[in-house]
Amino acid sequence: MTQNAGKDSGAQTGEAMDLGAMTGSLGFLLRLSQLKSFDTFFHEMKGLEIRPGEISVLMLLDRNPGIRQGVLARALMIKRAHMTKMVHAMEGAGLVCRTVPDADRRSVQLWLTDAGRARLETVQGPFLAFENRNTSGLSDADEAMLKTLLRRYLGLDRPNA
Amino acid sequence: MTQNAGKDSGAQTGEAMDLGAMTGSLGFLLRLSQLKSFDTFFHEMKGLEIRPGEISVLMLLDRNPGIRQGVLARALMIKRAHMTKMVHAMEGAGLVCRTVPDADRRSVQLWLTDAGRARLETVQGPFLAFENRNTSGLSDADEAMLKTLLRRYLGLDRPNA
DNA sequence: GTCATTTTGTTTACTTGGAAACAATATGCG
DNA sequence: CGCATATTGTTTCCAAGTAAACAAAATGAC
């Protein structure tokens, strides 16, 4: 529980930082990595006016037409309250449409509109290109291993819970 | 660019989700992993009234007494504007103290108070215990590899930029 | 020295996301 | 059936974080 230089009022003002136990914390490393990844995303996708959340909704709706709003929220690990706002915004932008199934009139099913599919077309190319540049010094093998380990951490390797 | 069941208005309402290309996206995997990690954090540290940001500030200040506010912000990859608020709150709580060095009267140096060190003592044990439980199905070897790869992604393995 | 530029922290307005309370519908149990 | 409970989406309010404009001090050019 003690410090760095030990000097009196010394205190380094330079850039050198001792991260201490933080470099061994998985949560800390994940947070920093995610921030770095998002920084890269915004830098590379600048000009497309797209956000990570919107891209993932477009891609998931393309693959899972008619999915219920709450299921989508769980898949993206965001709260239903927030998903409501995102979906309403995207509906307002004409990208998705919402239908209430007769089988369960509480729920809402989501579908991409033609404009939504067009938007996905526009955005998916740059996004996949970005993904390739997002490795930041990792070798191809490292990157593959990192993704495998993250999927394992998330329980995405054993298909369904 | 096409869908899942292909059926007419079919649309699965169950839980099965096709994540499609998202499972190959490093950014997406990092985001989900970080959310899962934070969920675990809040679950395990419940009752201690502590947040990930506060813990990292406490730990970094313990290791780097007198560090400047902006340097700390860069290390945690948050904006200076937000660090100002965090630090003011922690100063209000008596955990840190701020001094303006004569060498550069624009800047602010940060130090843990005795109360701050005591708070760190209280919180560090449970935090390290949480870290051990945060592996969620990963073997020890997997976890070590994952951390190594994340450090490499962040450029934390080659000591300084 | 003097003045333009940069750096550092702060403030204000805004966005993103969550917590809690709620309405509507579905489900389970007698 | 009739009623308690759970689920789904929504709304309102609040916390976390950013962007942009700013003030004060430092730095560099001359």
PDB file of N, CA and C in Angstrom, chain B residues 17-70:
ATOM      1  N   MET B  17     -30.914 -16.195 -30.758  1.00  0.00           N
ATOM      2  CA  MET B  17     -30.475 -14.986 -31.443  1.00  0.00           C
ATOM      3  C   MET B  17     -29.314 -15.343 -32.347  1.00  0.00           C
ATOM      4  N   ASP B  18     -29.380 -14.863 -33.573  1.00  0.00           N
ATOM      5  CA  ASP B  18     -28.244 -15.029 -34.462  1.00  0.00           C
ATOM      6  C   ASP B  18     -27.448 -13.734 -34.439  1.00  0.00           C
ATOM      7  N   LEU B  19     -26.282 -13.767 -33.822  1.00  0.00           N
ATOM      8  CA  LEU B  19     -25.490 -12.540 -33.705  1.00  0.00           C
ATOM      9  C   LEU B  19     -24.734 -12.229 -34.991  1.00  0.00           C
ATOM     10  N   GLY B  20     -24.719 -13.175 -35.904  1.00  0.00           N
ATOM     11  CA  GLY B  20     -24.124 -12.922 -37.215  1.00  0.00           C
ATOM     12  C   GLY B  20     -22.694 -12.437 -37.109  1.00  0.00           C
ATOM     13  N   ALA B  21     -22.379 -11.423 -37.878  1.00  0.00           N
ATOM     14  CA  ALA B  21     -20.997 -10.939 -37.946  1.00  0.00           C
ATOM     15  C   ALA B  21     -20.545 -10.282 -36.647  1.00  0.00           C
ATOM     16  N   MET B  22     -21.502  -9.976 -35.760  1.00  0.00           N
ATOM     17  CA  MET B  22     -21.119  -9.295 -34.527  1.00  0.00           C
ATOM     18  C   MET B  22     -20.164 -10.133 -33.681  1.00  0.00           C
ATOM     19  N   THR B  23     -20.305 -11.436 -33.747  1.00  0.00           N
ATOM     20  CA  THR B  23     -19.415 -12.256 -32.911  1.00  0.00           C
ATOM     21  C   THR B  23     -17.976 -12.213 -33.423  1.00  0.00           C
ATOM     22  N   GLY B  24     -17.778 -11.647 -34.607  1.00  0.00           N
ATOM     23  CA  GLY B  24     -16.416 -11.497 -35.125  1.00  0.00           C
ATOM     24  C   GLY B  24     -15.874 -10.098 -34.944  1.00  0.00           C
ATOM     25  N   SER B  25     -16.677  -9.227 -34.349  1.00  0.00           N
ATOM     26  CA  SER B  25     -16.261  -7.840 -34.175  1.00  0.00           C
ATOM     27  C   SER B  25     -15.590  -7.640 -32.826  1.00  0.00           C
ATOM     28  N   LEU B  26     -14.337  -7.238 -32.870  1.00  0.00           N
ATOM     29  CA  LEU B  26     -13.607  -7.043 -31.619  1.00  0.00           C
ATOM     30  C   LEU B  26     -14.275  -5.974 -30.765  1.00  0.00           C
ATOM     31  N   GLY B  27     -14.698  -4.888 -31.394  1.00  0.00           N
ATOM     32  CA  GLY B  27     -15.329  -3.812 -30.643  1.00  0.00           C
ATOM     33  C   GLY B  27     -16.586  -4.284 -29.923  1.00  0.00           C
ATOM     34  N   PHE B  28     -17.400  -5.053 -30.616  1.00  0.00           N
ATOM     35  CA  PHE B  28     -18.630  -5.570 -30.036  1.00  0.00           C
ATOM     36  C   PHE B  28     -18.323  -6.519 -28.882  1.00  0.00           C
ATOM     37  N   LEU B  29     -17.377  -7.412 -29.089  1.00  0.00           N
ATOM     38  CA  LEU B  29     -17.014  -8.355 -28.025  1.00  0.00           C
ATOM     39  C   LEU B  29     -16.456  -7.617 -26.813  1.00  0.00           C
ATOM     40  N   LEU B  30     -15.677  -6.581 -27.064  1.00  0.00           N
ATOM     41  CA  LEU B  30     -15.124  -5.820 -25.948  1.00  0.00           C
ATOM     42  C   LEU B  30     -16.228  -5.106 -25.182  1.00  0.00           C
ATOM     43  N   ARG B  31     -17.176  -4.542 -25.922  1.00  0.00           N
ATOM     44  CA  ARG B  31     -18.265  -3.832 -25.250  1.00  0.00           C
ATOM     45  C   ARG B  31     -19.073  -4.783 -24.377  1.00  0.00           C
ATOM     46  N   LEU B  32     -19.478  -5.926 -24.942  1.00  0.00           N
ATOM     47  CA  LEU B  32     -20.270  -6.876 -24.158  1.00  0.00           C
ATOM     48  C   LEU B  32     -19.480  -7.378 -22.960  1.00  0.00           C
ATOM     49  N   SER B  33     -18.205  -7.653 -23.171  1.00  0.00           N
ATOM     50  CA  SER B  33     -17.392  -8.170 -22.065  1.00  0.00           C
ATOM     51  C   SER B  33     -17.281  -7.142 -20.945  1.00  0.00           C
ATOM     52  N   GLN B  34     -17.142  -5.893 -21.342  1.00  0.00           N
ATOM     53  CA  GLN B  34     -17.015  -4.867 -20.316  1.00  0.00           C
ATOM     54  C   GLN B  34     -18.320  -4.721 -19.553  1.00  0.00           C
ATOM     55  N   LEU B  35     -19.429  -4.775 -20.237  1.00  0.00           N
ATOM     56  CA  LEU B  35     -20.726  -4.689 -19.558  1.00  0.00           C
ATOM     57  C   LEU B  35     -20.898  -5.859 -18.593  1.00  0.00           C
ATOM     58  N   LYS B  36     -20.529  -7.050 -19.056  1.00  0.00           N
ATOM     59  CA  LYS B  36     -20.648  -8.216 -18.181  1.00  0.00           C
ATOM     60  C   LYS B  36     -19.745  -8.066 -16.955  1.00  0.00           C
ATOM     61  N   SER B  37     -18.532  -7.590 -17.191  1.00  0.00           N
ATOM     62  CA  SER B  37     -17.590  -7.416 -16.092  1.00  0.00           C
ATOM     63  C   SER B  37     -18.123  -6.413 -15.071  1.00  0.00           C
ATOM     64  N   PHE B  38     -18.698  -5.298 -15.544  1.00  0.00           N
ATOM     65  CA  PHE B  38     -19.245  -4.296 -14.633  1.00  0.00           C
ATOM     66  C   PHE B  38     -20.444  -4.850 -13.877  1.00  0.00           C
ATOM     67  N   ASP B  39     -21.267  -5.623 -14.550  1.00  0.00           N
ATOM     68  CA  ASP B  39     -22.381  -6.267 -13.850  1.00  0.00           C
ATOM     69  C   ASP B  39     -21.866  -7.089 -12.687  1.00  0.00           C
ATOM     70  N   THR B  40     -20.841  -7.895 -12.952  1.00  0.00           N
ATOM     71  CA  THR B  40     -20.263  -8.710 -11.889  1.00  0.00           C
ATOM     72  C   THR B  40     -19.724  -7.816 -10.773  1.00  0.00           C
ATOM     73  N   PHE B  41     -19.030  -6.749 -11.160  1.00  0.00           N
ATOM     74  CA  PHE B  41     -18.490  -5.818 -10.170  1.00  0.00           C
ATOM     75  C   PHE B  41     -19.580  -5.300  -9.242  1.00  0.00           C
ATOM     76  N   PHE B  42     -20.656  -4.770  -9.822  1.00  0.00           N
ATOM     77  CA  PHE B  42     -21.695  -4.174  -8.989  1.00  0.00           C
ATOM     78  C   PHE B  42     -22.372  -5.228  -8.127  1.00  0.00           C
ATOM     79  N   HIS B  43     -22.476  -6.433  -8.652  1.00  0.00           N
ATOM     80  CA  HIS B  43     -23.090  -7.500  -7.874  1.00  0.00           C
ATOM     81  C   HIS B  43     -22.216  -7.866  -6.676  1.00  0.00           C
ATOM     82  N   GLU B  44     -20.917  -7.984  -6.909  1.00  0.00           N
ATOM     83  CA  GLU B  44     -20.017  -8.461  -5.854  1.00  0.00           C
ATOM     84  C   GLU B  44     -19.686  -7.362  -4.848  1.00  0.00           C
ATOM     85  N   MET B  45     -19.631  -6.122  -5.299  1.00  0.00           N
ATOM     86  CA  MET B  45     -19.207  -5.028  -4.426  1.00  0.00           C
ATOM     87  C   MET B  45     -20.396  -4.297  -3.826  1.00  0.00           C
ATOM     88  N   LYS B  46     -21.566  -4.823  -4.044  1.00  0.00           N
ATOM     89  CA  LYS B  46     -22.776  -4.202  -3.510  1.00  0.00           C
ATOM     90  C   LYS B  46     -22.634  -4.048  -2.003  1.00  0.00           C
ATOM     91  N   GLY B  47     -23.019  -2.905  -1.501  1.00  0.00           N
ATOM     92  CA  GLY B  47     -22.931  -2.671  -0.078  1.00  0.00           C
ATOM     93  C   GLY B  47     -21.706  -1.867   0.301  1.00  0.00           C
ATOM     94  N   LEU B  48     -20.727  -1.798  -0.602  1.00  0.00           N
ATOM     95  CA  LEU B  48     -19.529  -1.011  -0.298  1.00  0.00           C
ATOM     96  C   LEU B  48     -19.640   0.401  -0.833  1.00  0.00           C
ATOM     97  N   GLU B  49     -20.690   0.678  -1.596  1.00  0.00           N
ATOM     98  CA  GLU B  49     -20.885   2.030  -2.118  1.00  0.00           C
ATOM     99  C   GLU B  49     -19.651   2.523  -2.859  1.00  0.00           C
ATOM    100  N   ILE B  50     -19.130   1.666  -3.700  1.00  0.00           N
ATOM    101  CA  ILE B  50     -17.931   2.061  -4.446  1.00  0.00           C
ATOM    102  C   ILE B  50     -18.187   1.833  -5.925  1.00  0.00           C
ATOM    103  N   ARG B  51     -17.520   2.607  -6.755  1.00  0.00           N
ATOM    104  CA  ARG B  51     -17.697   2.495  -8.193  1.00  0.00           C
ATOM    105  C   ARG B  51     -16.343   2.243  -8.833  1.00  0.00           C
ATOM    106  N   PRO B  52     -16.352   1.641  -9.996  1.00  0.00           N
ATOM    107  CA  PRO B  52     -15.080   1.290 -10.627  1.00  0.00           C
ATOM    108  C   PRO B  52     -14.159   2.502 -10.787  1.00  0.00           C
ATOM    109  N   GLY B  53     -14.734   3.636 -11.201  1.00  0.00           N
ATOM    110  CA  GLY B  53     -13.908   4.824 -11.399  1.00  0.00           C
ATOM    111  C   GLY B  53     -13.228   5.272 -10.114  1.00  0.00           C
ATOM    112  N   GLU B  54     -13.983   5.257  -9.024  1.00  0.00           N
ATOM    113  CA  GLU B  54     -13.411   5.702  -7.752  1.00  0.00           C
ATOM    114  C   GLU B  54     -12.289   4.776  -7.300  1.00  0.00           C
ATOM    115  N   ILE B  55     -12.503   3.467  -7.460  1.00  0.00           N
ATOM    116  CA  ILE B  55     -11.468   2.519  -7.054  1.00  0.00           C
ATOM    117  C   ILE B  55     -10.191   2.743  -7.840  1.00  0.00           C
ATOM    118  N   SER B  56     -10.320   2.955  -9.136  1.00  0.00           N
ATOM    119  CA  SER B  56      -9.104   3.109  -9.931  1.00  0.00           C
ATOM    120  C   SER B  56      -8.380   4.399  -9.558  1.00  0.00           C
ATOM    121  N   VAL B  57      -9.132   5.444  -9.264  1.00  0.00           N
ATOM    122  CA  VAL B  57      -8.477   6.683  -8.840  1.00  0.00           C
ATOM    123  C   VAL B  57      -7.743   6.468  -7.520  1.00  0.00           C
ATOM    124  N   LEU B  58      -8.397   5.811  -6.572  1.00  0.00           N
ATOM    125  CA  LEU B  58      -7.746   5.557  -5.283  1.00  0.00           C
ATOM    126  C   LEU B  58      -6.450   4.766  -5.478  1.00  0.00           C
ATOM    127  N   MET B  59      -6.534   3.707  -6.274  1.00  0.00           N
ATOM    128  CA  MET B  59      -5.363   2.855  -6.443  1.00  0.00           C
ATOM    129  C   MET B  59      -4.238   3.587  -7.170  1.00  0.00           C
ATOM    130  N   LEU B  60      -4.602   4.363  -8.180  1.00  0.00           N
ATOM    131  CA  LEU B  60      -3.570   5.071  -8.933  1.00  0.00           C
ATOM    132  C   LEU B  60      -2.944   6.190  -8.110  1.00  0.00           C
ATOM    133  N   LEU B  61      -3.744   6.863  -7.295  1.00  0.00           N
ATOM    134  CA  LEU B  61      -3.181   7.923  -6.463  1.00  0.00           C
ATOM    135  C   LEU B  61      -2.284   7.339  -5.380  1.00  0.00           C
ATOM    136  N   ASP B  62      -2.634   6.167  -4.905  1.00  0.00           N
ATOM    137  CA  ASP B  62      -1.788   5.527  -3.900  1.00  0.00           C
ATOM    138  C   ASP B  62      -0.414   5.226  -4.476  1.00  0.00           C
ATOM    139  N   ARG B  63      -0.389   4.800  -5.722  1.00  0.00           N
ATOM    140  CA  ARG B  63       0.865   4.447  -6.368  1.00  0.00           C
ATOM    141  C   ARG B  63       1.601   5.650  -6.940  1.00  0.00           C
ATOM    142  N   ASN B  64       0.856   6.726  -7.218  1.00  0.00           N
ATOM    143  CA  ASN B  64       1.444   7.876  -7.901  1.00  0.00           C
ATOM    144  C   ASN B  64       1.061   9.176  -7.204  1.00  0.00           C
ATOM    145  N   PRO B  65       1.495   9.325  -5.951  1.00  0.00           N
ATOM    146  CA  PRO B  65       1.092  10.521  -5.223  1.00  0.00           C
ATOM    147  C   PRO B  65       1.593  11.773  -5.926  1.00  0.00           C
ATOM    148  N   GLY B  66       0.762  12.787  -5.959  1.00  0.00           N
ATOM    149  CA  GLY B  66       1.152  14.058  -6.531  1.00  0.00           C
ATOM    150  C   GLY B  66       1.006  14.134  -8.038  1.00  0.00           C
ATOM    151  N   ILE B  67       0.395  13.119  -8.607  1.00  0.00           N
ATOM    152  CA  ILE B  67       0.204  13.125 -10.060  1.00  0.00           C
ATOM    153  C   ILE B  67      -0.729  14.265 -10.451  1.00  0.00           C
ATOM    154  N   ARG B  68      -0.522  14.778 -11.655  1.00  0.00           N
ATOM    155  CA  ARG B  68      -1.392  15.861 -12.097  1.00  0.00           C
ATOM    156  C   ARG B  68      -2.722  15.300 -12.596  1.00  0.00           C
ATOM    157  N   GLN B  69      -3.742  16.117 -12.463  1.00  0.00           N
ATOM    158  CA  GLN B  69      -5.101  15.688 -12.757  1.00  0.00           C
ATOM    159  C   GLN B  69      -5.241  15.221 -14.199  1.00  0.00           C
ATOM    160  N   GLY B  70      -4.653  15.971 -15.113  1.00  0.00           N
ATOM    161  CA  GLY B  70      -4.783  15.629 -16.523  1.00  0.00           C
ATOM    162  C   GLY B  70      -4.079  14.336 -16.878  1.00  0.00           C
TER     163      GLY B  70
END
